[in-house]
Amino acid sequence: MIQLFLVIEGYGSTIDNRRQAVRDLADVLEYLRPRVKSFFTKQDEKDLYNIANNFGIRHHNDKQKTNYDTGLWLSWMFYYYLATIHVLLRKISHEELNKTS
């Protein structure tokens, strides 16, 4: 995670570096997906993955929405996913603690 943060905040990071950092966080969310399905409604889950799947992060086809200021929005996407991962890991940890007590 620290390396991804340095990519986003690092001097001289390219748009491709930032896009890859967002993609990497989306991959972490995908990995957590089976464990956190109970935390989301179907619409929440759909909204969460909409960014990665429809804004030129994971897929590259004619249906992608790519007409946005990538310098600004990729940073926002990064922090949005990072904060979401943080909350989900805390929720998982909280549930595991409750199971053992």
JSON list of C-alpha atoms in Angstrom, two decimals:
[
{"chain": "A", "resi": 1, "resn": "MET", "atom": "CA", "xyz": [0.00, 0.00, 0.00]},
{"chain": "A", "resi": 2, "resn": "ILE", "atom": "CA", "xyz": [2.86, 2.37, 0.78]},
{"chain": "A", "resi": 3, "resn": "GLN", "atom": "CA", "xyz": [4.28, 1.84, -2.69]},
{"chain": "A", "resi": 4, "resn": "LEU", "atom": "CA", "xyz": [0.88, 2.66, -4.24]},
{"chain": "A", "resi": 5, "resn": "PHE", "atom": "CA", "xyz": [0.66, 5.80, -2.15]},
{"chain": "A", "resi": 6, "resn": "LEU", "atom": "CA", "xyz": [4.09, 6.89, -3.39]},
{"chain": "A", "resi": 7, "resn": "VAL", "atom": "CA", "xyz": [2.95, 6.36, -6.97]},
{"chain": "A", "resi": 8, "resn": "ILE", "atom": "CA", "xyz": [0.00, 8.69, -6.47]},
{"chain": "A", "resi": 9, "resn": "GLU", "atom": "CA", "xyz": [1.85, 11.32, -4.46]},
{"chain": "A", "resi": 10, "resn": "GLY", "atom": "CA", "xyz": [5.28, 10.88, -5.99]},
{"chain": "A", "resi": 11, "resn": "TYR", "atom": "CA", "xyz": [6.92, 13.58, -8.04]},
{"chain": "A", "resi": 12, "resn": "GLY", "atom": "CA", "xyz": [6.86, 12.70, -11.70]},
{"chain": "A", "resi": 13, "resn": "SER", "atom": "CA", "xyz": [4.22, 9.99, -11.49]},
{"chain": "A", "resi": 14, "resn": "THR", "atom": "CA", "xyz": [2.53, 9.51, -14.83]},
{"chain": "A", "resi": 15, "resn": "ILE", "atom": "CA", "xyz": [-1.16, 9.15, -15.59]},
{"chain": "A", "resi": 16, "resn": "ASP", "atom": "CA", "xyz": [-0.49, 5.49, -16.43]},
{"chain": "A", "resi": 17, "resn": "ASN", "atom": "CA", "xyz": [1.19, 5.00, -13.02]},
{"chain": "A", "resi": 18, "resn": "ARG", "atom": "CA", "xyz": [-1.83, 6.53, -11.31]},
{"chain": "A", "resi": 19, "resn": "ARG", "atom": "CA", "xyz": [-4.29, 4.47, -13.35]},
{"chain": "A", "resi": 20, "resn": "GLN", "atom": "CA", "xyz": [-2.35, 1.30, -12.43]},
{"chain": "A", "resi": 21, "resn": "ALA", "atom": "CA", "xyz": [-2.42, 2.25, -8.74]},
{"chain": "A", "resi": 22, "resn": "VAL", "atom": "CA", "xyz": [-6.22, 2.62, -8.91]},
{"chain": "A", "resi": 23, "resn": "ARG", "atom": "CA", "xyz": [-6.44, -0.70, -10.78]},
{"chain": "A", "resi": 24, "resn": "ASP", "atom": "CA", "xyz": [-4.33, -2.36, -8.08]},
{"chain": "A", "resi": 25, "resn": "LEU", "atom": "CA", "xyz": [-6.67, -1.12, -5.35]},
{"chain": "A", "resi": 26, "resn": "ALA", "atom": "CA", "xyz": [-9.67, -2.31, -7.37]},
{"chain": "A", "resi": 27, "resn": "ASP", "atom": "CA", "xyz": [-7.96, -5.72, -7.45]},
{"chain": "A", "resi": 28, "resn": "VAL", "atom": "CA", "xyz": [-7.65, -5.65, -3.65]},
{"chain": "A", "resi": 29, "resn": "LEU", "atom": "CA", "xyz": [-11.38, -4.91, -3.43]},
{"chain": "A", "resi": 30, "resn": "GLU", "atom": "CA", "xyz": [-12.07, -7.78, -5.80]},
{"chain": "A", "resi": 31, "resn": "TYR", "atom": "CA", "xyz": [-10.02, -10.07, -3.55]},
{"chain": "A", "resi": 32, "resn": "LEU", "atom": "CA", "xyz": [-12.03, -8.93, -0.51]},
{"chain": "A", "resi": 33, "resn": "ARG", "atom": "CA", "xyz": [-15.35, -9.15, -2.34]},
{"chain": "A", "resi": 34, "resn": "PRO", "atom": "CA", "xyz": [-16.43, -12.63, -1.12]},
{"chain": "A", "resi": 35, "resn": "ARG", "atom": "CA", "xyz": [-15.74, -11.67, 2.51]},
{"chain": "A", "resi": 36, "resn": "VAL", "atom": "CA", "xyz": [-17.56, -8.35, 2.40]},
{"chain": "A", "resi": 37, "resn": "LYS", "atom": "CA", "xyz": [-20.67, -9.10, 0.33]},
{"chain": "A", "resi": 38, "resn": "SER", "atom": "CA", "xyz": [-22.78, -8.99, 3.50]},
{"chain": "A", "resi": 39, "resn": "PHE", "atom": "CA", "xyz": [-21.70, -5.38, 4.16]},
{"chain": "A", "resi": 40, "resn": "PHE", "atom": "CA", "xyz": [-23.22, -4.07, 0.91]},
{"chain": "A", "resi": 41, "resn": "THR", "atom": "CA", "xyz": [-26.53, -3.93, -0.83]},
{"chain": "A", "resi": 42, "resn": "LYS", "atom": "CA", "xyz": [-26.44, -5.01, -4.48]},
{"chain": "A", "resi": 43, "resn": "GLN", "atom": "CA", "xyz": [-26.58, -1.35, -5.55]},
{"chain": "A", "resi": 44, "resn": "ASP", "atom": "CA", "xyz": [-23.70, -0.41, -3.22]},
{"chain": "A", "resi": 45, "resn": "GLU", "atom": "CA", "xyz": [-21.58, -3.16, -4.71]},
{"chain": "A", "resi": 46, "resn": "LYS", "atom": "CA", "xyz": [-22.51, -2.13, -8.24]},
{"chain": "A", "resi": 47, "resn": "ASP", "atom": "CA", "xyz": [-21.61, 1.51, -7.52]},
{"chain": "A", "resi": 48, "resn": "LEU", "atom": "CA", "xyz": [-18.28, 0.55, -5.98]},
{"chain": "A", "resi": 49, "resn": "TYR", "atom": "CA", "xyz": [-17.12, -1.39, -9.03]},
{"chain": "A", "resi": 50, "resn": "ASN", "atom": "CA", "xyz": [-18.66, 1.03, -11.54]},
{"chain": "A", "resi": 51, "resn": "ILE", "atom": "CA", "xyz": [-15.61, 3.28, -11.34]},
{"chain": "A", "resi": 52, "resn": "ALA", "atom": "CA", "xyz": [-13.09, 0.56, -12.14]},
{"chain": "A", "resi": 53, "resn": "ASN", "atom": "CA", "xyz": [-15.25, -1.09, -14.77]},
{"chain": "A", "resi": 54, "resn": "ASN", "atom": "CA", "xyz": [-16.61, 1.91, -16.68]},
{"chain": "A", "resi": 55, "resn": "PHE", "atom": "CA", "xyz": [-14.07, 4.73, -16.46]},
{"chain": "A", "resi": 56, "resn": "GLY", "atom": "CA", "xyz": [-11.10, 3.33, -18.34]},
{"chain": "A", "resi": 57, "resn": "ILE", "atom": "CA", "xyz": [-9.40, 1.73, -15.34]},
{"chain": "A", "resi": 58, "resn": "ARG", "atom": "CA", "xyz": [-9.83, -2.01, -15.95]},
{"chain": "A", "resi": 59, "resn": "HIS", "atom": "CA", "xyz": [-11.43, -2.17, -19.37]},
{"chain": "A", "resi": 60, "resn": "HIS", "atom": "CA", "xyz": [-10.61, -0.45, -22.63]},
{"chain": "A", "resi": 61, "resn": "ASN", "atom": "CA", "xyz": [-13.51, -0.45, -25.04]},
{"chain": "A", "resi": 62, "resn": "ASP", "atom": "CA", "xyz": [-15.83, 2.03, -26.72]},
{"chain": "A", "resi": 63, "resn": "LYS", "atom": "CA", "xyz": [-18.26, 2.03, -23.78]},
{"chain": "A", "resi": 64, "resn": "GLN", "atom": "CA", "xyz": [-15.70, 3.49, -21.36]},
{"chain": "A", "resi": 65, "resn": "LYS", "atom": "CA", "xyz": [-16.15, 7.03, -20.04]},
{"chain": "A", "resi": 66, "resn": "THR", "atom": "CA", "xyz": [-12.71, 8.57, -20.44]},
{"chain": "A", "resi": 67, "resn": "ASN", "atom": "CA", "xyz": [-13.50, 12.21, -21.03]},
{"chain": "A", "resi": 68, "resn": "TYR", "atom": "CA", "xyz": [-12.51, 13.43, -17.56]},
{"chain": "A", "resi": 69, "resn": "ASP", "atom": "CA", "xyz": [-9.53, 15.23, -16.05]},
{"chain": "A", "resi": 70, "resn": "THR", "atom": "CA", "xyz": [-7.44, 12.17, -15.22]},
{"chain": "A", "resi": 71, "resn": "GLY", "atom": "CA", "xyz": [-4.91, 14.14, -13.18]},
{"chain": "A", "resi": 72, "resn": "LEU", "atom": "CA", "xyz": [-7.62, 15.07, -10.70]},
{"chain": "A", "resi": 73, "resn": "TRP", "atom": "CA", "xyz": [-10.02, 12.15, -10.84]},
{"chain": "A", "resi": 74, "resn": "LEU", "atom": "CA", "xyz": [-7.46, 9.33, -10.66]},
{"chain": "A", "resi": 75, "resn": "SER", "atom": "CA", "xyz": [-6.24, 10.73, -7.34]},
{"chain": "A", "resi": 76, "resn": "TRP", "atom": "CA", "xyz": [-9.83, 10.88, -6.09]},
{"chain": "A", "resi": 77, "resn": "MET", "atom": "CA", "xyz": [-10.47, 7.30, -7.25]},
{"chain": "A", "resi": 78, "resn": "PHE", "atom": "CA", "xyz": [-7.31, 6.16, -5.48]},
{"chain": "A", "resi": 79, "resn": "TYR", "atom": "CA", "xyz": [-8.29, 7.70, -2.15]},
{"chain": "A", "resi": 80, "resn": "TYR", "atom": "CA", "xyz": [-11.90, 6.55, -2.50]},
{"chain": "A", "resi": 81, "resn": "TYR", "atom": "CA", "xyz": [-10.79, 2.95, -2.95]},
{"chain": "A", "resi": 82, "resn": "LEU", "atom": "CA", "xyz": [-8.09, 3.23, -0.27]},
{"chain": "A", "resi": 83, "resn": "ALA", "atom": "CA", "xyz": [-10.61, 4.56, 2.28]},
{"chain": "A", "resi": 84, "resn": "THR", "atom": "CA", "xyz": [-13.10, 1.84, 1.30]},
{"chain": "A", "resi": 85, "resn": "ILE", "atom": "CA", "xyz": [-10.47, -0.87, 1.80]},
{"chain": "A", "resi": 86, "resn": "HIS", "atom": "CA", "xyz": [-9.57, 0.63, 5.17]},
{"chain": "A", "resi": 87, "resn": "VAL", "atom": "CA", "xyz": [-13.21, 0.52, 6.33]},
{"chain": "A", "resi": 88, "resn": "LEU", "atom": "CA", "xyz": [-13.75, -3.00, 5.01]},
{"chain": "A", "resi": 89, "resn": "LEU", "atom": "CA", "xyz": [-10.65, -4.34, 6.75]},
{"chain": "A", "resi": 90, "resn": "ARG", "atom": "CA", "xyz": [-11.81, -2.76, 9.99]},
{"chain": "A", "resi": 91, "resn": "LYS", "atom": "CA", "xyz": [-15.27, -4.29, 9.56]},
{"chain": "A", "resi": 92, "resn": "ILE", "atom": "CA", "xyz": [-13.73, -7.73, 8.88]},
{"chain": "A", "resi": 93, "resn": "SER", "atom": "CA", "xyz": [-11.51, -7.38, 11.94]},
{"chain": "A", "resi": 94, "resn": "HIS", "atom": "CA", "xyz": [-14.44, -6.27, 14.09]},
{"chain": "A", "resi": 95, "resn": "GLU", "atom": "CA", "xyz": [-16.54, -9.23, 12.98]},
{"chain": "A", "resi": 96, "resn": "GLU", "atom": "CA", "xyz": [-13.72, -11.68, 13.66]},
{"chain": "A", "resi": 97, "resn": "LEU", "atom": "CA", "xyz": [-13.22, -10.24, 17.15]},
{"chain": "A", "resi": 98, "resn": "ASN", "atom": "CA", "xyz": [-16.94, -10.58, 17.85]},
{"chain": "A", "resi": 99, "resn": "LYS", "atom": "CA", "xyz": [-16.90, -14.23, 16.74]},
{"chain": "A", "resi": 100, "resn": "THR", "atom": "CA", "xyz": [-14.10, -15.10, 19.18]},
{"chain": "A", "resi": 101, "resn": "SER", "atom": "CA", "xyz": [-15.60, -13.36, 22.19]}
]
